[in-house]
mmCIF file of C-alpha atoms in Angstrom:
data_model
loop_
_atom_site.group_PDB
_atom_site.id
_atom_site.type_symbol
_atom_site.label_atom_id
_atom_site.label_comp_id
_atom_site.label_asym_id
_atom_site.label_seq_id
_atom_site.Cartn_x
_atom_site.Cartn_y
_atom_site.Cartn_z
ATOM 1 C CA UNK A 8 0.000 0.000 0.000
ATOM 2 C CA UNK A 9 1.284 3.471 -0.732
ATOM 3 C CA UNK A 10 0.136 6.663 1.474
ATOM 4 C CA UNK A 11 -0.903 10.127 0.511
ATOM 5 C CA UNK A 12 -2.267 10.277 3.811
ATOM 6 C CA UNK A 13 -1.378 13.058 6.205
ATOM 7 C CA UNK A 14 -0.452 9.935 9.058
ATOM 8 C CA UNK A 15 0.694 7.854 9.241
ATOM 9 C CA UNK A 16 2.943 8.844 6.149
ATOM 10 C CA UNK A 17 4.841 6.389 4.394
ATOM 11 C CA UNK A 18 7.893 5.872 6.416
ATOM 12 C CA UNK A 19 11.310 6.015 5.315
ATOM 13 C CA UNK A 20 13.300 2.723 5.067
ATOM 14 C CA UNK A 21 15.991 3.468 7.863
ATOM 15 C CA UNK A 22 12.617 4.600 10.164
ATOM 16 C CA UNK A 23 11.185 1.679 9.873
ATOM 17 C CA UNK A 24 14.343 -0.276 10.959
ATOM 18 C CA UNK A 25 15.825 1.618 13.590
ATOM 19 C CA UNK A 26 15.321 -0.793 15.866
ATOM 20 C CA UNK A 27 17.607 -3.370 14.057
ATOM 21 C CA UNK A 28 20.438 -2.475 16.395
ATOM 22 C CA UNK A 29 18.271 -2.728 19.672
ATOM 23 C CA UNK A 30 17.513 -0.150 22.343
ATOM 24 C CA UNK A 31 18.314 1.304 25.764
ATOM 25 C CA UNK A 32 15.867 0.366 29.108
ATOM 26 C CA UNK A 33 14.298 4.130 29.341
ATOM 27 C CA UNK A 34 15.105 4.384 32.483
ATOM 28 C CA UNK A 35 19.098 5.053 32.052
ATOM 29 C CA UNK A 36 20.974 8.158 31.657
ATOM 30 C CA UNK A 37 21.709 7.360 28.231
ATOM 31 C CA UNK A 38 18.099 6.894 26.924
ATOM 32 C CA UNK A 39 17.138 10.690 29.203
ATOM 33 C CA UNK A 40 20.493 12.053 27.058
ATOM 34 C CA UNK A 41 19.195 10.725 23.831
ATOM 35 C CA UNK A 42 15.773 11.722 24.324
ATOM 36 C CA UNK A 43 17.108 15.327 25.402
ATOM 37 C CA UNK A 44 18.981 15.759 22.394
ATOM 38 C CA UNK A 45 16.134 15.099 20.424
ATOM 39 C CA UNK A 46 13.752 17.631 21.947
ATOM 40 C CA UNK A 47 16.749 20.222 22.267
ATOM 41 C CA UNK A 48 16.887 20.026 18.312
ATOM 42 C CA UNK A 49 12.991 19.626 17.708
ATOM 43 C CA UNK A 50 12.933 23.189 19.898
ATOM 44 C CA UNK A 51 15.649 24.071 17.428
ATOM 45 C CA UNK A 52 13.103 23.250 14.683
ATOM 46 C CA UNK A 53 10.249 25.110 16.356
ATOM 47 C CA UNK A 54 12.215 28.619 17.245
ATOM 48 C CA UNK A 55 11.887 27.981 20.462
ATOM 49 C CA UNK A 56 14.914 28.350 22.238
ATOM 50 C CA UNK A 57 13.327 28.487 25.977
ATOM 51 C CA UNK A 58 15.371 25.993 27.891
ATOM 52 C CA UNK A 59 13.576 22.719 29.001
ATOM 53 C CA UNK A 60 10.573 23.822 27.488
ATOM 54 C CA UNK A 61 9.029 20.909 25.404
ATOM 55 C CA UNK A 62 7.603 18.017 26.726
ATOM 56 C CA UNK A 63 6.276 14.794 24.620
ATOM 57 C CA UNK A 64 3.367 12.413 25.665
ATOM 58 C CA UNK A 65 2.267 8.996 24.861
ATOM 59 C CA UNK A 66 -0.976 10.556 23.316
ATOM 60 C CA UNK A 67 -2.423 11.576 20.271
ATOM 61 C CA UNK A 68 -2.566 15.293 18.788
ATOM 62 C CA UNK A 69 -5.477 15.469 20.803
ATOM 63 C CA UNK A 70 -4.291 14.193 24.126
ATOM 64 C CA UNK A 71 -1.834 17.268 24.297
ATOM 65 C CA UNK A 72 -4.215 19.844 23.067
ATOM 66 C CA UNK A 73 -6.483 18.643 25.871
ATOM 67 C CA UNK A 74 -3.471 18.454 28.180
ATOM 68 C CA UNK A 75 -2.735 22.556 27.302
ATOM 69 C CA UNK A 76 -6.118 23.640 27.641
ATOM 70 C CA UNK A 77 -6.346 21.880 30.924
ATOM 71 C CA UNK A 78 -3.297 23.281 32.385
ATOM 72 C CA UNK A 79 -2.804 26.216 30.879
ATOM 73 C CA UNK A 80 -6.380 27.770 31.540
ATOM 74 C CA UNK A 81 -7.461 29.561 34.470
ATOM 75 C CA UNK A 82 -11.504 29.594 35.186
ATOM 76 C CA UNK A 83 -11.337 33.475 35.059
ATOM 77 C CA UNK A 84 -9.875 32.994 31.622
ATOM 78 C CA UNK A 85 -11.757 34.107 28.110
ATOM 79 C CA UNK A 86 -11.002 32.051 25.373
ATOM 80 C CA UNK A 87 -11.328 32.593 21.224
ATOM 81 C CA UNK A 88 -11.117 30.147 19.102
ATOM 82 C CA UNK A 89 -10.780 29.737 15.351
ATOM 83 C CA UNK A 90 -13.327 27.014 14.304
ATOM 84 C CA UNK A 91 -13.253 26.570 10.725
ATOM 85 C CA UNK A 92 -12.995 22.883 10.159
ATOM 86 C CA UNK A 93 -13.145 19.665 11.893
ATOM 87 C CA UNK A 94 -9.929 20.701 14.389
ATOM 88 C CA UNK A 95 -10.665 24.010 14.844
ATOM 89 C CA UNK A 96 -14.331 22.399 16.562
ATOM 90 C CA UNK A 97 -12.118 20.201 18.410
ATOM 91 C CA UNK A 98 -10.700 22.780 20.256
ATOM 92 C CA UNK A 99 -14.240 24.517 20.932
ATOM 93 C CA UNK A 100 -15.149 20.577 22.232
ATOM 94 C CA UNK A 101 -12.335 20.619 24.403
ATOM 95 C CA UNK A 102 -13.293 23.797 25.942
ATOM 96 C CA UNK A 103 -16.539 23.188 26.344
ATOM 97 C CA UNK A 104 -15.492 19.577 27.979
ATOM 98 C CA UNK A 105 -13.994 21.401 30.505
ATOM 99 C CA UNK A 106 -16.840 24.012 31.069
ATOM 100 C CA UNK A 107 -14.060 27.184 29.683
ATOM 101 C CA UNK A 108 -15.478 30.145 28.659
ATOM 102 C CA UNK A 109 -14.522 30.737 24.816
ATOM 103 C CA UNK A 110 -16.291 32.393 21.595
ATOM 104 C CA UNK A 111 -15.229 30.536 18.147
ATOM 105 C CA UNK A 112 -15.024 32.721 14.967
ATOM 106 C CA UNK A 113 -16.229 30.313 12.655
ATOM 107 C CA UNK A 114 -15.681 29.399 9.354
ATOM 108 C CA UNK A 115 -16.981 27.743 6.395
ATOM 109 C CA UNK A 116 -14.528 24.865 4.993
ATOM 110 C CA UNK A 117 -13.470 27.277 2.443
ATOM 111 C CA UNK A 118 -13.191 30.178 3.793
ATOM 112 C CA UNK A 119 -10.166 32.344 4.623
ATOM 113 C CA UNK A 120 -9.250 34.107 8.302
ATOM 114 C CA UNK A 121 -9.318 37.842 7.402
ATOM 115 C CA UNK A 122 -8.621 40.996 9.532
ATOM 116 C CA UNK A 123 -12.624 41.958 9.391
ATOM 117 C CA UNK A 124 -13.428 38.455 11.420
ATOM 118 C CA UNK A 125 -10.927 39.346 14.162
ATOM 119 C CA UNK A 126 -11.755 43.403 14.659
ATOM 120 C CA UNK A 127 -15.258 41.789 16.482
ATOM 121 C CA UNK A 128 -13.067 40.869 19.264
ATOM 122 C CA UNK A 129 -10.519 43.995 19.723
ATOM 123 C CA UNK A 130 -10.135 44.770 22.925
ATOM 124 C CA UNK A 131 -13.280 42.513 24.299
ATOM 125 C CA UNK A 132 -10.861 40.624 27.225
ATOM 126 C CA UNK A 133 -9.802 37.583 25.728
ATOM 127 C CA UNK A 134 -6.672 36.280 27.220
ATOM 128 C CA UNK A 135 -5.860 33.072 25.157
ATOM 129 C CA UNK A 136 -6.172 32.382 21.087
ATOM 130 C CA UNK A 137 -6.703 29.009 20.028
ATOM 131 C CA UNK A 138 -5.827 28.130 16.205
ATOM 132 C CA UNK A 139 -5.038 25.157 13.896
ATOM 133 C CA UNK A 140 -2.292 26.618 11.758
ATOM 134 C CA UNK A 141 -3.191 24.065 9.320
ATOM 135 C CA UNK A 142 -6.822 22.884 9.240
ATOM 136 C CA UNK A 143 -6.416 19.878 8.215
ATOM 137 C CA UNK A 144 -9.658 18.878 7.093
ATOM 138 C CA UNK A 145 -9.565 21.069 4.423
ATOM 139 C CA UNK A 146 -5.356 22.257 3.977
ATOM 140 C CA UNK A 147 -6.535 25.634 4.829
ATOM 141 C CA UNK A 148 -3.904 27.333 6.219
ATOM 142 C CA UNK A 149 -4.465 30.698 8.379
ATOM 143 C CA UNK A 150 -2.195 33.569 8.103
ATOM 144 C CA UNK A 151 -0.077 33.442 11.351
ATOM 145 C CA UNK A 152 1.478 36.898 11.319
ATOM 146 C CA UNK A 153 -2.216 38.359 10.901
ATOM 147 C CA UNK A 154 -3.018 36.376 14.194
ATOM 148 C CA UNK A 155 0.227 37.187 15.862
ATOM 149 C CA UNK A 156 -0.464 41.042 15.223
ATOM 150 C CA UNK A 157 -4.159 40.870 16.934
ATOM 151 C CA UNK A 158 -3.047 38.495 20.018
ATOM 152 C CA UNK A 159 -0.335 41.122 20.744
ATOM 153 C CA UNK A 160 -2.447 43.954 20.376
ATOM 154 C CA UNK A 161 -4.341 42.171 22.629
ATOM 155 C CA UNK A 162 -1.835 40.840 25.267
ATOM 156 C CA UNK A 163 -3.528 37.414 24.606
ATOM 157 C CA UNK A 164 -1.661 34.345 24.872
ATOM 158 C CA UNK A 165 -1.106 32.229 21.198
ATOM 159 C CA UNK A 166 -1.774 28.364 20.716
ATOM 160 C CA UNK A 167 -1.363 26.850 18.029
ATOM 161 C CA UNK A 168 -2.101 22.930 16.805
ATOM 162 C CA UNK A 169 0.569 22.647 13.736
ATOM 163 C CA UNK A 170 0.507 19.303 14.144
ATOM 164 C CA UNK A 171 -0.268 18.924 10.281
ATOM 165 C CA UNK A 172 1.954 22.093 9.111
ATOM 166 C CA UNK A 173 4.915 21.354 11.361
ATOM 167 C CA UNK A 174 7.847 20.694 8.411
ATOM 168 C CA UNK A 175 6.052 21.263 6.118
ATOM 169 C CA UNK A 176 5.161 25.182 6.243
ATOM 170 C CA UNK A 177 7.465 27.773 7.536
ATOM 171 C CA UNK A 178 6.922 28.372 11.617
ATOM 172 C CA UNK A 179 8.627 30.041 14.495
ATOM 173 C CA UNK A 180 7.352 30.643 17.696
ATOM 174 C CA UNK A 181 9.310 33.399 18.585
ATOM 175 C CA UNK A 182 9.312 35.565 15.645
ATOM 176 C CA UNK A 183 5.157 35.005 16.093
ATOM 177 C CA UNK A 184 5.164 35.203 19.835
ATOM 178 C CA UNK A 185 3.782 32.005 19.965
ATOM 179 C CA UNK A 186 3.459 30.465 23.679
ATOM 180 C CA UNK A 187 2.287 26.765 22.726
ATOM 181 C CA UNK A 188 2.872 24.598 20.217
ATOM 182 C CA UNK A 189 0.934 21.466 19.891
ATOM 183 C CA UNK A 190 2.698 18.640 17.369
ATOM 184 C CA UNK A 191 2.494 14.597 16.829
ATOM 185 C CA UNK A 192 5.258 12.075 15.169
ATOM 186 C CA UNK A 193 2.914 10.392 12.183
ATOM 187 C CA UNK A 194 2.749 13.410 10.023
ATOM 188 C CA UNK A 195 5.597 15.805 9.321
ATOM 189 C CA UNK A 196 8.163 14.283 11.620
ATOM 190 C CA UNK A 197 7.313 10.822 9.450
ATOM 191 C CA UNK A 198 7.065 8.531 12.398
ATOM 192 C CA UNK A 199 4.962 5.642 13.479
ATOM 193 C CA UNK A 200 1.202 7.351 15.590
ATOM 194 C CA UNK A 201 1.500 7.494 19.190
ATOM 195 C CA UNK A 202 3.764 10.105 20.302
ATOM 196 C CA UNK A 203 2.551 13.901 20.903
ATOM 197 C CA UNK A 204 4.769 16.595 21.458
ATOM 198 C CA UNK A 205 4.399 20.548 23.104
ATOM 199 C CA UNK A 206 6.472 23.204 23.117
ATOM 200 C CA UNK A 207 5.876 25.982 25.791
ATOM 201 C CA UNK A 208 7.417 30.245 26.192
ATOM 202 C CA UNK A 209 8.216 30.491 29.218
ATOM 203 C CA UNK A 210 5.442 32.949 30.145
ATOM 204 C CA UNK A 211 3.031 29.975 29.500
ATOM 205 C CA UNK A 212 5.236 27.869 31.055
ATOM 206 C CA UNK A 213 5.378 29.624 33.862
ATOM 207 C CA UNK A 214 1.581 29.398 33.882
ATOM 208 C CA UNK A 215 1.569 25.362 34.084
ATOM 209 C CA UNK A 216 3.876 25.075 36.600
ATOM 210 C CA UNK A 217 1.805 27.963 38.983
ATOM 211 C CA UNK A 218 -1.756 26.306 38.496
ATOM 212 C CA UNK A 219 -2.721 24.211 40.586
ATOM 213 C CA UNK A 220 -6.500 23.577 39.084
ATOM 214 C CA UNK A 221 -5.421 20.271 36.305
ATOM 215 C CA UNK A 222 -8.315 18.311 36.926
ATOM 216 C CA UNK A 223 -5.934 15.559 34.947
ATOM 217 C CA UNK A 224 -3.538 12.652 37.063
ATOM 218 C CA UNK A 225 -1.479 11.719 33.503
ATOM 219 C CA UNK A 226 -1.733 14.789 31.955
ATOM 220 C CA UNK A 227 -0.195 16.887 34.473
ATOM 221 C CA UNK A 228 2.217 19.111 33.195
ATOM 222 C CA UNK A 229 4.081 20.259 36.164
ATOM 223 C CA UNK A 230 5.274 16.701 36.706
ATOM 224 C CA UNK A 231 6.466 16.338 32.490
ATOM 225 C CA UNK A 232 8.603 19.490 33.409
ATOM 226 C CA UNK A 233 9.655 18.118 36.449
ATOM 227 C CA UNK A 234 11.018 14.701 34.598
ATOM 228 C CA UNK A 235 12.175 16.159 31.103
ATOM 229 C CA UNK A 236 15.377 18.251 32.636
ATOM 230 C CA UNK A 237 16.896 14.459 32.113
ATOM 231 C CA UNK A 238 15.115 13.818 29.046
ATOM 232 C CA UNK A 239 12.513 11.832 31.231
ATOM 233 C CA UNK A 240 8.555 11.409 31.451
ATOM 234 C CA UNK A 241 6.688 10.697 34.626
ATOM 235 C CA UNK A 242 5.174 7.899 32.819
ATOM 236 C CA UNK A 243 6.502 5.254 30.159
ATOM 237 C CA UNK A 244 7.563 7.512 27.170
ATOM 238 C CA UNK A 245 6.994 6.525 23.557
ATOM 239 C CA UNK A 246 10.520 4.511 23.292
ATOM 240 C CA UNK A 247 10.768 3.316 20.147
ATOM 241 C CA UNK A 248 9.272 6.792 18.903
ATOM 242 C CA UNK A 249 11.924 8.777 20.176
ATOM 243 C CA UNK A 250 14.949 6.200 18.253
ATOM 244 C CA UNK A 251 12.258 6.812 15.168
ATOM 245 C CA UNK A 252 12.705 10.535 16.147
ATOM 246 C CA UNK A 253 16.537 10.784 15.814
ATOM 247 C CA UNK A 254 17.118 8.557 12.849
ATOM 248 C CA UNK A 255 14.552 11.642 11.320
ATOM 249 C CA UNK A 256 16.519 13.993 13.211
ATOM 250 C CA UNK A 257 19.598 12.829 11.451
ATOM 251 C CA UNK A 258 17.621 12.660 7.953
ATOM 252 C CA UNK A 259 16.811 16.654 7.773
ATOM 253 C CA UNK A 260 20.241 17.373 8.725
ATOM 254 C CA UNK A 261 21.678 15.588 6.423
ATOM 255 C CA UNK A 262 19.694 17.221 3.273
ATOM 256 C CA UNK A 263 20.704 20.578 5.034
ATOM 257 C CA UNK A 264 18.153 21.205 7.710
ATOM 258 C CA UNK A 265 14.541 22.837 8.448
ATOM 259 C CA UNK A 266 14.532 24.768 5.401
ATOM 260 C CA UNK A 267 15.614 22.197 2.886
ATOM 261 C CA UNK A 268 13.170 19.951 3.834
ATOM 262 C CA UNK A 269 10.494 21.981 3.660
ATOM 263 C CA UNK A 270 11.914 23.262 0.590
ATOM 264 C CA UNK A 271 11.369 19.896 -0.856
ATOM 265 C CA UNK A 272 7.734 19.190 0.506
ATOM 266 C CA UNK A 273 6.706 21.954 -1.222
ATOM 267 C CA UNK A 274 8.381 21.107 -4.541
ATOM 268 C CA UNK A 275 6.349 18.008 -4.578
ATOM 269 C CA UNK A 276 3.175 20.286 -3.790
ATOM 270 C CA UNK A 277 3.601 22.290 -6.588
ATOM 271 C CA UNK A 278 4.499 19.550 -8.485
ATOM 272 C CA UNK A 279 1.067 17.786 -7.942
ATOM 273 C CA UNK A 280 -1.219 21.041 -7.731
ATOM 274 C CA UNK A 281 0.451 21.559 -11.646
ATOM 275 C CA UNK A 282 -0.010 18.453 -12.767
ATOM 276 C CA UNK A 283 -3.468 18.146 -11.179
ATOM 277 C CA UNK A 284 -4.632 21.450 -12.620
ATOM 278 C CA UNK A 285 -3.333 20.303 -16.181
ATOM 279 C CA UNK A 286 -5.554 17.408 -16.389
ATOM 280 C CA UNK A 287 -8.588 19.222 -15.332
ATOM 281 C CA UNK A 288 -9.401 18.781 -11.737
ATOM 282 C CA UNK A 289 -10.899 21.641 -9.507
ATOM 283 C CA UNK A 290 -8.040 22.303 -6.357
ATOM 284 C CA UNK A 291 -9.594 25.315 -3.862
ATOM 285 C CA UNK A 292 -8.774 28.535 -4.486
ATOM 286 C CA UNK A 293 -7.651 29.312 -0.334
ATOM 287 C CA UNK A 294 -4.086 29.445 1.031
ATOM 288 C CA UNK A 295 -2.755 25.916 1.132
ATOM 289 C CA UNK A 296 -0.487 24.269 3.181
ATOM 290 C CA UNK A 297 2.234 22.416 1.617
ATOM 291 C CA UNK A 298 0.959 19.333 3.864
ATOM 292 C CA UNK A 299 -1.817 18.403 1.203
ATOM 293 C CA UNK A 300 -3.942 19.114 -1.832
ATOM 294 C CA UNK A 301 -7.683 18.907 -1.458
ATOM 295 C CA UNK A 302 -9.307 18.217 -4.938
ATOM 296 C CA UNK A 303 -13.094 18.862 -5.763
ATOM 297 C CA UNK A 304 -15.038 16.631 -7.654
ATOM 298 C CA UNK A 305 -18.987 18.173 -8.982
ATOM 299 C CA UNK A 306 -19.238 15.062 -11.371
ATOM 300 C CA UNK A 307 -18.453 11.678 -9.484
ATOM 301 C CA UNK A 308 -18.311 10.688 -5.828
ATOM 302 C CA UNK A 309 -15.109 11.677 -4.437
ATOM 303 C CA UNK A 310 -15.329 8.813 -1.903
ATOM 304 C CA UNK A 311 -15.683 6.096 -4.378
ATOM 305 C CA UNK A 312 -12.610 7.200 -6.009
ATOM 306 C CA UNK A 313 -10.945 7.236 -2.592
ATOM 307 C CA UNK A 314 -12.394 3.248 -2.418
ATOM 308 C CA UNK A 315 -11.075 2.620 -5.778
ATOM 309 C CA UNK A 316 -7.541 3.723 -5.274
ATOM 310 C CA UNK A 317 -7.372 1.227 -2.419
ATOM 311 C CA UNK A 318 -9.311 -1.545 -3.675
ATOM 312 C CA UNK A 319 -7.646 -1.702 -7.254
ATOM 313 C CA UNK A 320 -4.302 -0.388 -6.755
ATOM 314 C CA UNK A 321 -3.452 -0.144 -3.024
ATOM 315 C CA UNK A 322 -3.304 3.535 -3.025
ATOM 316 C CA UNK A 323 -4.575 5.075 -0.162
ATOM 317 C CA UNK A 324 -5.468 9.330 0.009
ATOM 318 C CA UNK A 325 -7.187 11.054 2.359
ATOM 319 C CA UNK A 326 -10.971 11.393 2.395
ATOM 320 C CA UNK A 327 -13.365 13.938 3.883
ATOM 321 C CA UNK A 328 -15.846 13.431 6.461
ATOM 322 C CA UNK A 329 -19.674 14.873 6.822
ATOM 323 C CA UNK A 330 -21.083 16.878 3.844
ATOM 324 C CA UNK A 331 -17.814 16.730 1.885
ATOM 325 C CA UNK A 332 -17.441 12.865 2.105
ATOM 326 C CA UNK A 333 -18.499 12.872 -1.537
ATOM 327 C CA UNK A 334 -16.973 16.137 -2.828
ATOM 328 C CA UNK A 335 -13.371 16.441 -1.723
ATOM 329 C CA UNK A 336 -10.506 13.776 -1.161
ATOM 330 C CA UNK A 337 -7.246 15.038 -0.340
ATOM 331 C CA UNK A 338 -3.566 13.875 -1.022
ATOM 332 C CA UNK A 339 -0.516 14.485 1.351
ATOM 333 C CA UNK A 340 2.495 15.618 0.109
ATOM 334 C CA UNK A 341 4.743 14.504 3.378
ATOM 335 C CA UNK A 342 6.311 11.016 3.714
ATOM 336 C CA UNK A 343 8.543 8.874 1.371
ATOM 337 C CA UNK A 344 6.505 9.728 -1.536
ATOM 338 C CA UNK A 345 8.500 10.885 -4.741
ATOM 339 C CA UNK A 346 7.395 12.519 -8.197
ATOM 340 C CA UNK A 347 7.150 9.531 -9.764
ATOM 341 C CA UNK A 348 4.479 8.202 -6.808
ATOM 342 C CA UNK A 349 2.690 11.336 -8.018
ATOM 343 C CA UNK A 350 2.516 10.696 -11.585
ATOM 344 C CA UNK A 351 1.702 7.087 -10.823
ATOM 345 C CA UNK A 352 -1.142 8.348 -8.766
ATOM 346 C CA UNK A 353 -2.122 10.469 -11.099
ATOM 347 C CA UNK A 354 -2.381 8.478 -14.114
ATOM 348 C CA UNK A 355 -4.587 5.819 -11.575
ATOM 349 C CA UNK A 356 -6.996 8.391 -9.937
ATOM 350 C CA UNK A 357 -7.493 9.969 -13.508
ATOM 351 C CA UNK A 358 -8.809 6.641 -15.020
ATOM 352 C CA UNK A 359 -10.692 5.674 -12.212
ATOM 353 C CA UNK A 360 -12.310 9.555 -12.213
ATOM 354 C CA UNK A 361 -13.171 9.119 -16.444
ATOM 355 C CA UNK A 362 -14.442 5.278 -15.470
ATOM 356 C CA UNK A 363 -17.461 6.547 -12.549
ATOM 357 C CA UNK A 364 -17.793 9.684 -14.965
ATOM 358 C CA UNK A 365 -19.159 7.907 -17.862
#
């Protein structure tokens, strides 16, 4: 099977045997060094470069945003959130889970952020913006120095789920005074599901460590930053993830880093929202991330050809869920996928379109 999924992505070959040479019991200096190193340089990745100031779970995307906005929120606080797609509700879910006040600016799948849907809320007393850089659902992506102007003008604190833009779109915390960043290993880092990862400032750092309201036993904080000054958890870590984690490590720097990388994701983006547009399918005209193409189909069920690329030739994409299930599949540029994966896709989902067509 070959994936144009944004995770898991098709792993590399040296990720999927990095355990060939064994591993270290967790609980040993050199597995907290390792494991250190890692984060130090994921940080690196991030713009981060608060000391000690990401922490990694054994959770899903969503077990660590539901681990920030329980730790990070106070009762008093006023949240806003930007709901315009399936993870942008999420976060309104979350909140509401946890009976936080928050108003969500929402969105229709296709529609861009713009500075007329934020003035609403100037100066109204929100302390805390929650955003998906990257809605995934749709490979929206918002326009983070637009949202990094308003949250300063607003002295509001900035979270931000990039778990799908996260190498693959350009990002830095600092230059968009962001205070949380909320990533997972099966899409742009290209490892196997199961590990989350957040990176804090240190003014919402300083936050966690000062409340003392988590209503959460695993999934509080405090005790991650007490355990990750040795590269430790206060439960067992995602082991095998975090040997995945430097082989990847090792793979960016080796190409020449951050920028290189993404460099190439989105030559492969462009490459497929060309050849895509030459044969005549419909791609959304919205900023897109270079994570993944969503295509439009008017004519044919999108989710039958979805069916059809994995029934006939073991091709798996992405579908859509609720009222675009049958008008939008989308394909994921991250992973080992290569141009000639895209043409070969291509050629595939174009005869299986013209076959339901007529």
């Amino acid at each position: 099977m070959k994936h144009f999924i944004v995770g898991p992505v098709e792993l590399f070959d040296s990720t999927k045997t990095v355990l060939k040479d064994g591993y270290k019991y967790f609980r040993t200096d050199e597995f907290g060094s390792m494991a250190k190193d890692c984060l130090n340089r994921v940080s690196n990745l991030l713009g981060n470069s608060t000391p000690n100031s990401l922490i990694y779970l054994a959770a899903s995307g969503t077990g660590a945003m539901e681990a920030v906005i329980d730790n990070c929120l106070k009762k008093e606080d006023k949240a806003l959130v930007v709901n315009g797609g399936s993870f942008g509700k999420r976060f309104c879910e979350l909140l509401k889970w946890h009976n936080f006040n928050y108003d969500e600016i929402k969105l229709n799948w296709n529609e861009v952020l713009k500075a007329s849907d934020l003035k609403p809320y100037e100066n109204k007393g929100y302390t805390i913006f929650f955003v998906n850089h990257d809605e995934t659902s749709s490979g929206k992506l918002y326009d983070m120095q637009l949202i990094s102007d308003f949250c300063k003008r607003n002295n509001m604190l900035l979270v931000v789920d990039a778990i799908s833009s996260f190498l693959s779109d350009e990002y830095n915390m600092e230059k968009y005074g962001i205070d949380a960043t909320i990533i997972s290993s099966q899409k742009g880092l290209c490892l196997s599901p199961g590990m989350s990862l957040i990176s804090f400032s240190q003014r919402i750092k300083n936050i966690v460590l000062a409340n003392q309201n988590s209503s959460s036993y695993y999934f509080n904080l405090k005790e991650y930053f007490t355990n990750i000054e040795r590269g430790q958890t206060p439960f067992t870590p995602t082991v095998f993830i975090m040997y995945e984690l430097k082989d990847m490590l090792d793979k960016i720097d080796s190409i020449g880093g951050k920028e290189e990388w993404i460099k190439n994701i989105k030559n492969k983006a462009l490459y497929f929202r060309e050849k895509t547009t030459e044969l005549g399918f419909n791609i959304p005209k919205y900023p897109l991330s270079n994570t993944l193409t969503p295509i439009i189909f008017e004519d044919v069920k999108a989710s039958e050809i979805v069916k059809e690329l994995r029934d006939k030739f073991e091709i798996c994409v992405n579908p859509c869920g609720g009222n675009l299930a049958d008008k939008m599949l989308r394909v994921a540029h991250i992973g080992n996928t290569t141009k000639e994966d895209i043409d070969d896709l291509l050629v595939k989902m174009t005869k299986i379109y013209n076959n339901l067509r007529h």
